[in-house]
PDB file of C-alpha atoms in Angstrom:
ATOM      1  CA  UNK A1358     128.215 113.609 104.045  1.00 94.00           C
ATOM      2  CA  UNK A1359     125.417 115.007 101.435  1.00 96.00           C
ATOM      3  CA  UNK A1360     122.004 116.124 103.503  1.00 98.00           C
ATOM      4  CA  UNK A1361     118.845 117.654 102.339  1.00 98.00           C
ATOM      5  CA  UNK A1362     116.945 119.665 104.408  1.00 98.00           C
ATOM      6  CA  UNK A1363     112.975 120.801 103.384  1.00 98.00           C
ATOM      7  CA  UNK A1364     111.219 123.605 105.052  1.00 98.00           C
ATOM      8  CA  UNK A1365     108.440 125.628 104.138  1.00 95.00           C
ATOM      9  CA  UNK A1366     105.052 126.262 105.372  1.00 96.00           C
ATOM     10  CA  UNK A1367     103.256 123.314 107.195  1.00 95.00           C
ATOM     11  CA  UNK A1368      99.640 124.459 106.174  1.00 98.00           C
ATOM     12  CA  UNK A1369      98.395 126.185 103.191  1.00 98.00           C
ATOM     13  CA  UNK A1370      94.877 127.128 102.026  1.00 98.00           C
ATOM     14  CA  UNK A1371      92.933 125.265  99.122  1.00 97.00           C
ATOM     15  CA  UNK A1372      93.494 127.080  95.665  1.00 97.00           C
ATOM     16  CA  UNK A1373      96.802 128.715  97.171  1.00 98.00           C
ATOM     17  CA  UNK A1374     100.283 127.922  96.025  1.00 98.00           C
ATOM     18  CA  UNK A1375     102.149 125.098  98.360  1.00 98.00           C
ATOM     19  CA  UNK A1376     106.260 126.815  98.336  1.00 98.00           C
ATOM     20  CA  UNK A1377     109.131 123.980  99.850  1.00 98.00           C
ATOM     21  CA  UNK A1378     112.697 124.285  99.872  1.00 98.00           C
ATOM     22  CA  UNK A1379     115.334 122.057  99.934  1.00 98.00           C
ATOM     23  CA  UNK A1380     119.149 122.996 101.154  1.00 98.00           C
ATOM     24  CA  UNK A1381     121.526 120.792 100.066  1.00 98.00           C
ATOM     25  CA  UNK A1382     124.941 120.396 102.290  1.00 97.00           C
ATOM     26  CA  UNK A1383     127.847 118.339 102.094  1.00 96.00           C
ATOM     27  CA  UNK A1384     128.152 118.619  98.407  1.00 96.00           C
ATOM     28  CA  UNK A1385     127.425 121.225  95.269  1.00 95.00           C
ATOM     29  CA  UNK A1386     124.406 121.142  93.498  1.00 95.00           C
ATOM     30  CA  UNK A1387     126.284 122.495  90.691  1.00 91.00           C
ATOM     31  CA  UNK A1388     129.147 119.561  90.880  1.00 91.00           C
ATOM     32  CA  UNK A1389     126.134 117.328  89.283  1.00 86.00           C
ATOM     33  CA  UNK A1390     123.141 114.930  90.130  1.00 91.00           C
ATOM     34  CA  UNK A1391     119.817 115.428  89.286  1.00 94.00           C
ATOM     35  CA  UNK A1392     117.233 116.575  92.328  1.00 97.00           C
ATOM     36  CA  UNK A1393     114.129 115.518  92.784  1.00 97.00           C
ATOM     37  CA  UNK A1394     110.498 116.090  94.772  1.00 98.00           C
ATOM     38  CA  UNK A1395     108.824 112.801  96.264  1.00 98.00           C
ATOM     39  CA  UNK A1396     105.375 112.806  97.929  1.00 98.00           C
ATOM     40  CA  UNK A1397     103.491 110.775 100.679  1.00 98.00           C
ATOM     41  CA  UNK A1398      99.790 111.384 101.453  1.00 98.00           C
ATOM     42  CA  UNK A1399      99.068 110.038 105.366  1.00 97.00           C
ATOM     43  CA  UNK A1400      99.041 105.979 105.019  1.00 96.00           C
ATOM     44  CA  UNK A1401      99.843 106.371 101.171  1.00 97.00           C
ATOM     45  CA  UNK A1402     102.547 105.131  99.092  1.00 97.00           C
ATOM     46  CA  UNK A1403     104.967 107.429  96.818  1.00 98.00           C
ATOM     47  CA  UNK A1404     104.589 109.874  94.599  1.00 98.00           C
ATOM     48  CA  UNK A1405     107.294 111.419  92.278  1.00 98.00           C
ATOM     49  CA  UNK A1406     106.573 115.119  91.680  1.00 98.00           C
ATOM     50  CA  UNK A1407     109.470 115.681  89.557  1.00 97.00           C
ATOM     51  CA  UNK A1408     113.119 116.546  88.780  1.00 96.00           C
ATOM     52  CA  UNK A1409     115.878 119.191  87.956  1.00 96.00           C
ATOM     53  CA  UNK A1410     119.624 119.707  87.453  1.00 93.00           C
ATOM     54  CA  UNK A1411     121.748 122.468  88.038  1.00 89.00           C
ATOM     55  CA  UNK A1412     121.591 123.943  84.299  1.00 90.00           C
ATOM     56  CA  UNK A1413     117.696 124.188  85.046  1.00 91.00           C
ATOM     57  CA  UNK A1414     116.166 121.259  82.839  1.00 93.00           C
ATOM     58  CA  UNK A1415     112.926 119.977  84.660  1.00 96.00           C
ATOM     59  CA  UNK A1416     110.842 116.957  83.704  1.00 95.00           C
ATOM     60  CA  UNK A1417     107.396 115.867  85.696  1.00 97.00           C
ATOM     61  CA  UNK A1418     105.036 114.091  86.543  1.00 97.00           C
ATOM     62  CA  UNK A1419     102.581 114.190  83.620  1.00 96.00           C
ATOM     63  CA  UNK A1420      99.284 114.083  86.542  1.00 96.00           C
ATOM     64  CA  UNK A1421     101.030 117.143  88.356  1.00 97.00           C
ATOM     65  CA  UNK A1422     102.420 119.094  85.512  1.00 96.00           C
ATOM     66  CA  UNK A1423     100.143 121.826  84.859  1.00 97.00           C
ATOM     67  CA  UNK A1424     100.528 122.875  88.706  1.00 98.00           C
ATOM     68  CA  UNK A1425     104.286 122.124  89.066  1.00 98.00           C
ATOM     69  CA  UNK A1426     107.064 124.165  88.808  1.00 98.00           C
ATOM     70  CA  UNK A1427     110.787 123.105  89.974  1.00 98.00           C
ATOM     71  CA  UNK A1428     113.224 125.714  90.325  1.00 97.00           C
ATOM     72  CA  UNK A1429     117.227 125.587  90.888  1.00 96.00           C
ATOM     73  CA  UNK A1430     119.430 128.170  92.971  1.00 95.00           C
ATOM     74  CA  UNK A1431     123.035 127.098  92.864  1.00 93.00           C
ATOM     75  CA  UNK A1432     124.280 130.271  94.736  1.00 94.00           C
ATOM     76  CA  UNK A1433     121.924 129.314  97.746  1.00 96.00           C
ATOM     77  CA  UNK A1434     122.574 125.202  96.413  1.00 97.00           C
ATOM     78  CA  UNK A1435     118.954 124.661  96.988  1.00 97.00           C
ATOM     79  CA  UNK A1436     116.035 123.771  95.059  1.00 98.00           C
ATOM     80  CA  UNK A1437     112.440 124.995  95.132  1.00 98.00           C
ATOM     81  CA  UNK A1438     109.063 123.100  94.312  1.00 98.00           C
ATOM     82  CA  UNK A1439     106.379 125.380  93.820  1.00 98.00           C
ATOM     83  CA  UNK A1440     102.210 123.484  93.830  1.00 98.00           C
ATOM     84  CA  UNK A1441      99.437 125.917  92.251  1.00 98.00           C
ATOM     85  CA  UNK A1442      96.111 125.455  92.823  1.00 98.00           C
ATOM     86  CA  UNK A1443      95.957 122.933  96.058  1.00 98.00           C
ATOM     87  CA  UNK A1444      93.649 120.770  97.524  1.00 98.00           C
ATOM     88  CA  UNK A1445      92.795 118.719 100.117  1.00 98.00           C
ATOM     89  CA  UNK A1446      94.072 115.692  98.078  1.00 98.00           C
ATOM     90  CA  UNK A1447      97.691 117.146  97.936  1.00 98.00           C
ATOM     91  CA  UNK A1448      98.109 116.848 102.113  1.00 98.00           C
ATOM     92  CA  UNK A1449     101.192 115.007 101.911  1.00 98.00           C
ATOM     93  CA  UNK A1450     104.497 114.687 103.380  1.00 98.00           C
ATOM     94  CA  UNK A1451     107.003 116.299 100.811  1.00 98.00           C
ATOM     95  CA  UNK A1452     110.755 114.477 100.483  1.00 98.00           C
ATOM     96  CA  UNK A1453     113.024 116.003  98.234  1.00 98.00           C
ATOM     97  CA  UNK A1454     116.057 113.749  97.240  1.00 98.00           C
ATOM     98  CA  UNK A1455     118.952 113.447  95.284  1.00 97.00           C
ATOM     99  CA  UNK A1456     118.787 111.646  92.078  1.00 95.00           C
ATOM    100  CA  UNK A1457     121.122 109.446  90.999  1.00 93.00           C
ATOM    101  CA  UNK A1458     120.848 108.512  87.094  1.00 88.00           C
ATOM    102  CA  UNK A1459     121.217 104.756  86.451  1.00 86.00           C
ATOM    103  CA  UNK A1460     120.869 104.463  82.462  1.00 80.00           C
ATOM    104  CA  UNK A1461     120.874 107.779  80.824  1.00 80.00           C
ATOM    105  CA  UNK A1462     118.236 108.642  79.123  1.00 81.00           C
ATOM    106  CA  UNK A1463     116.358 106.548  81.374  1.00 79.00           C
ATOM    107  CA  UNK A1464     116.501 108.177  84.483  1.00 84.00           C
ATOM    108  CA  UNK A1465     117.708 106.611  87.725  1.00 91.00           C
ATOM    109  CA  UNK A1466     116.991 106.387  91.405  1.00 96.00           C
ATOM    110  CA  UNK A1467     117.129 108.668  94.855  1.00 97.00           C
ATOM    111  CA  UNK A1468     119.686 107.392  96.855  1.00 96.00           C
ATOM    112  CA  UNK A1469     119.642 110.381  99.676  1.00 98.00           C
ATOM    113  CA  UNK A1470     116.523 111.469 100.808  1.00 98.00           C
ATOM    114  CA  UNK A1471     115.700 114.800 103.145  1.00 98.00           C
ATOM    115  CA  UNK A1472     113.503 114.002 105.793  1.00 98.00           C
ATOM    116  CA  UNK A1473     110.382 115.431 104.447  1.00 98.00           C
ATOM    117  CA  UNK A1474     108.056 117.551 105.471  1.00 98.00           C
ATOM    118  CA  UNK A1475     104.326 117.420 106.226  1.00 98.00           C
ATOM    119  CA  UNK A1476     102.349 120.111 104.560  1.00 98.00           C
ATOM    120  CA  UNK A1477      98.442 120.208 105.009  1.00 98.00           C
ATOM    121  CA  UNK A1478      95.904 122.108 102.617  1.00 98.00           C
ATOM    122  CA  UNK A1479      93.358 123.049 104.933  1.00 96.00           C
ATOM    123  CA  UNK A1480      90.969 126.368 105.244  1.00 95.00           C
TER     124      UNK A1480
ATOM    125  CA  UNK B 219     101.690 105.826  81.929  1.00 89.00           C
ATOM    126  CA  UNK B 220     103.788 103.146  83.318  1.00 94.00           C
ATOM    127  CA  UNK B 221     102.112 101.120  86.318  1.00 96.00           C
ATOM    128  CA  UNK B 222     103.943  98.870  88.627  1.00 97.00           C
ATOM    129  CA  UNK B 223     101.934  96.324  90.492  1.00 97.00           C
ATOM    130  CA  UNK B 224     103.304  95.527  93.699  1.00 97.00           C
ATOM    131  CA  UNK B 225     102.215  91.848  95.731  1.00 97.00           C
ATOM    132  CA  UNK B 226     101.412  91.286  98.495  1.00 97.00           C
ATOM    133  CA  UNK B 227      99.847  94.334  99.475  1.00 97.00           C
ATOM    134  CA  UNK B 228     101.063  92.837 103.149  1.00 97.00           C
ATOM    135  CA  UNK B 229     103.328  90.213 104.649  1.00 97.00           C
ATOM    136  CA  UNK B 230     103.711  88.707 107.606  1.00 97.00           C
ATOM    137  CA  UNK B 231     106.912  86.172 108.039  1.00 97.00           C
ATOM    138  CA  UNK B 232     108.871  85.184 111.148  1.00 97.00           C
ATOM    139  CA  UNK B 233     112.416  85.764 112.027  1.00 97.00           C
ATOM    140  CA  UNK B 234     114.718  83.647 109.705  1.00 97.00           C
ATOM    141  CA  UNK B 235     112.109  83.241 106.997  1.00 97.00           C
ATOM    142  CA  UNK B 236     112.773  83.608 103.451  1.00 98.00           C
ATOM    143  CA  UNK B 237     110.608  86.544 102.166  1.00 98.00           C
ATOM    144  CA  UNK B 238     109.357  87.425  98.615  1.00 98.00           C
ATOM    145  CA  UNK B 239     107.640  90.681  96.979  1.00 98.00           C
ATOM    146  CA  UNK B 240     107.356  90.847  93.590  1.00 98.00           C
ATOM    147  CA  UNK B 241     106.530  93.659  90.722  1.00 98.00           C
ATOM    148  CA  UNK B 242     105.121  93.421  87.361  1.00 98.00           C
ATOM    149  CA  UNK B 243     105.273  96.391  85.288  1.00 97.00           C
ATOM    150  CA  UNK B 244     102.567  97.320  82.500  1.00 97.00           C
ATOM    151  CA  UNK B 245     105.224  97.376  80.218  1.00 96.00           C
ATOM    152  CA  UNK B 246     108.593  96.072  78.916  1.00 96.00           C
ATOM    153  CA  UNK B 247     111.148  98.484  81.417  1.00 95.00           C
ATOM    154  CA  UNK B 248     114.229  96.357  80.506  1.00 94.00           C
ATOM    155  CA  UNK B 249     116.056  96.381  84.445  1.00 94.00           C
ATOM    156  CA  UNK B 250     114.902  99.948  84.937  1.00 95.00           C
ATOM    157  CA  UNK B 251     113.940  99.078  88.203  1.00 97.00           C
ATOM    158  CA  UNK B 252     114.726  99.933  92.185  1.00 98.00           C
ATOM    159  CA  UNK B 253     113.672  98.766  95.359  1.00 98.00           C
ATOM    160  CA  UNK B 254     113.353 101.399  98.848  1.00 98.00           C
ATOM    161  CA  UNK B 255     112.846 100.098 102.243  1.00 98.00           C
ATOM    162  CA  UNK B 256     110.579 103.045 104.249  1.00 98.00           C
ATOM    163  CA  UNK B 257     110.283 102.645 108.276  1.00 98.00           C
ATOM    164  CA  UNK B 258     107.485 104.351 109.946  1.00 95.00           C
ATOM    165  CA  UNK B 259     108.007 107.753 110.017  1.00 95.00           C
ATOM    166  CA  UNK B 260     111.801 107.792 108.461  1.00 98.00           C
ATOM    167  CA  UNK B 261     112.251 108.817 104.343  1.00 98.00           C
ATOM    168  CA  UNK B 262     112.391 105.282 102.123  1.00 98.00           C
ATOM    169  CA  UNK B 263     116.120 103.878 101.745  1.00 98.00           C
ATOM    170  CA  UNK B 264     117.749 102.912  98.307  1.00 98.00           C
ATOM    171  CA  UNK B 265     118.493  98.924  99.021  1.00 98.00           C
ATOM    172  CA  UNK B 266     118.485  97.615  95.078  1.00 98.00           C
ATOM    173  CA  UNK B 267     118.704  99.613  91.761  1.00 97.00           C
ATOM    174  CA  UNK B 268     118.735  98.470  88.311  1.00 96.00           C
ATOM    175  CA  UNK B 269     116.833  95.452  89.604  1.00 97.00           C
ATOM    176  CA  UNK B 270     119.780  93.140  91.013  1.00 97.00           C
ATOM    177  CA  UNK B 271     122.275  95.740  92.063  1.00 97.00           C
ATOM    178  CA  UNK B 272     123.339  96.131  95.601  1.00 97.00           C
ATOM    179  CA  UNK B 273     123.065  99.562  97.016  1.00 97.00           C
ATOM    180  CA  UNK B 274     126.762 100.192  99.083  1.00 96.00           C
ATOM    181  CA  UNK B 275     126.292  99.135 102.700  1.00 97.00           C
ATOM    182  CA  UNK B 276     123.151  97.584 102.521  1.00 98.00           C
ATOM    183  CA  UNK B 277     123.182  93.943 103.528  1.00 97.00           C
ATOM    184  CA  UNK B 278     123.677  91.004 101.477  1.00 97.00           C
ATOM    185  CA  UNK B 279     120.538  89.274 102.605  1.00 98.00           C
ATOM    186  CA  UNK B 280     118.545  91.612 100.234  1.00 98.00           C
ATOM    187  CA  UNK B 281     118.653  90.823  96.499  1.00 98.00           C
ATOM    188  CA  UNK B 282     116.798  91.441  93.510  1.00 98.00           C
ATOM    189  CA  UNK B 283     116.248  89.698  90.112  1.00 98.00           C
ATOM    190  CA  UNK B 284     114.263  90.165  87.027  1.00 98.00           C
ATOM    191  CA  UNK B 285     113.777  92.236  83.595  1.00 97.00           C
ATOM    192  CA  UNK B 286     111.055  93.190  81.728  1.00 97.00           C
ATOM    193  CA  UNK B 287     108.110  93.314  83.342  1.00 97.00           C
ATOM    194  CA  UNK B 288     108.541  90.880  86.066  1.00 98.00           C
ATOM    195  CA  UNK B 289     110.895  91.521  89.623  1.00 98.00           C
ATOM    196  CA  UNK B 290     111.618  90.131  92.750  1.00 98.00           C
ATOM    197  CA  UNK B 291     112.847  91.194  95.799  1.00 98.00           C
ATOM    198  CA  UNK B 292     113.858  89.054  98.513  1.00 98.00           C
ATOM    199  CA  UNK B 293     115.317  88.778 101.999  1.00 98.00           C
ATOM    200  CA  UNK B 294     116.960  85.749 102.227  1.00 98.00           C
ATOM    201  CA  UNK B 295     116.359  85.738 106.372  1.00 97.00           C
ATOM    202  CA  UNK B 296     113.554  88.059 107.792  1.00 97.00           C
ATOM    203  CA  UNK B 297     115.487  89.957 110.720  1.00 97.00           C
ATOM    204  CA  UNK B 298     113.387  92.272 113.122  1.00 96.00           C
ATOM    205  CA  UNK B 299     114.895  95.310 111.994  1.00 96.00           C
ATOM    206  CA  UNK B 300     113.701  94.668 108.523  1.00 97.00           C
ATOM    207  CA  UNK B 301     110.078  95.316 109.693  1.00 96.00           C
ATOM    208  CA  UNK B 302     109.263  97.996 106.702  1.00 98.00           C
ATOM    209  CA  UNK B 303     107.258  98.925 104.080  1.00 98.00           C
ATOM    210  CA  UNK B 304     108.787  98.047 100.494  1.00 98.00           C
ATOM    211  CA  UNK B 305     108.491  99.971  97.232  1.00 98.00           C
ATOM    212  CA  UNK B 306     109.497  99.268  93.817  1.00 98.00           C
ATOM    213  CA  UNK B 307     109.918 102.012  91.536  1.00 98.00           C
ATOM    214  CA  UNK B 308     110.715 102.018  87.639  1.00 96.00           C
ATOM    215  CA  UNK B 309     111.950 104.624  85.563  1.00 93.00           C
ATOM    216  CA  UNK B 310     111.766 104.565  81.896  1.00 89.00           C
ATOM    217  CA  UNK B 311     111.639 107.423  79.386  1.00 87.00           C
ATOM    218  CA  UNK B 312     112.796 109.866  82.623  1.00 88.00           C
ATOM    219  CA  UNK B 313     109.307 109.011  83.838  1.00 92.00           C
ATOM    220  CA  UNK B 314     108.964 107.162  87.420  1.00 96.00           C
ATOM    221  CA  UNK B 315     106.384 105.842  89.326  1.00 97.00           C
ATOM    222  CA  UNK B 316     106.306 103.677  92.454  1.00 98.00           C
ATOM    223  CA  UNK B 317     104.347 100.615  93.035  1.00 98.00           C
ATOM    224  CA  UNK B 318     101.784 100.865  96.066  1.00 97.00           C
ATOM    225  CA  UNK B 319     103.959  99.423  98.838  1.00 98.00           C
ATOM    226  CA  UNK B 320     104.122  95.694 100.587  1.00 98.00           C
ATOM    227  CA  UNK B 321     104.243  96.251 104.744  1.00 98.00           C
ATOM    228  CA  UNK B 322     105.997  93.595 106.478  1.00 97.00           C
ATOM    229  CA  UNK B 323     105.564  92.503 109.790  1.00 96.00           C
ATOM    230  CA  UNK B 324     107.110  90.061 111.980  1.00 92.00           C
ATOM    231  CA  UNK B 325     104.668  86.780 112.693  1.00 91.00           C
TER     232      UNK B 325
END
């Protein structure tokens, strides 16, 4: 069946960049689907980051565009989110999940979900 | 900015009860609408999208209704393994945000 798996760094410095990965298995990321970058701060609800598909397009979160970038590597079938400029307030727990679309060009929903990963921004 | 206003914020409901969360969005989102069940410590689960439509395998005691700017979500009996956290989430315009979350515990 389809998994997602994040990794990256657990802790990263204010102003630095926050880099996560997620490796898809069970099913090409260049086969279709739209992928997708979730957030949780501790005892907070959801975030969406933002999206991509395999060509490349990316759309965001308008709040978290100027820092975001979402990248696409079909050859590895992962995707990347890169976060500039962190702080404190961007301690989360990163999901990244894959996005069904619903009602094109509405968007959709993220029926399988990685298990995230907790990333602090701490000195 | 679309924002979805989730209520209540918490819920507590015995086994067998019929529960109900609802979501009003800010704006007309036609049945652009899904509902996640999160348990502590696990990623949220797709249970309803497009506002009424059942996710496969999920069970038929969870349902959904509504369009526009007004949803519901209900269990139809509380069971104890449905002690969660629920979020709606709309998408319009390839633009999604969540509402803040309804906990639900057992009474």
């Amino acid at each position: 069946q389809v998994q997602l798996q994040e990794s990256g760094p657990g802790l990263v410095k204010p102003s630095e960049t926050l880099s996560l990965t997620c490796a898809v298995s069970g099913y090409s990321i260049s086969s279709g689907y739209y992928w997708g970058w979730i957030r949780q701060p501790p005892g907070k609800g959801l975030e969406w980051i933002g999206s991509i598909y395999h060509s490349g397009s990316t759309y965001y979160n308008p709040s978290l565009k100027s820092r975001v970038t979402i990248s696409v590597d079909t050859s590895k079938n992962q995707f990347s989110l890169k976060l500039s400029s962190v702080t404190a307030a961007d301690t989360a727990v990163y999901y990244c999940a894959r996005e069904r679309w619903l009602q094109p060009p509405a968007g959709g929903a993220f029926d399988i979900w990685g298990q995230g990963t907790m990333v602090t921004v701490s000195s | 900015d679309i924002q979805m206003t989730q209520s209540p914020s918490s819920l507590s409901a015995s086994v067998g009860d019929r529960v109900t969360i609802t979501c009003q969005a800010s704006q007309d989102i036609s049945n652009y609408l899904n509902w996640y069940q999160q348990k502590p410590g696990k990623a949220p689960k797709l249970l309803i999208y497009d506002a009424s439509n059942l996710e496969t395998g999920v069970p038929s005691r969870f349902s959904g209704s509504g369009s526009g700017t007004d949803f519901t979500f209900t269990i139809s009996s509380l069971q104890p393994e449905d002690i969660a956290t629920y979020y709606c989430q709309q998408y319009d315009n390839l633009q999604y945000t969540f509402g803040q979350g309804t906990k639900l515990e057992i009474k």
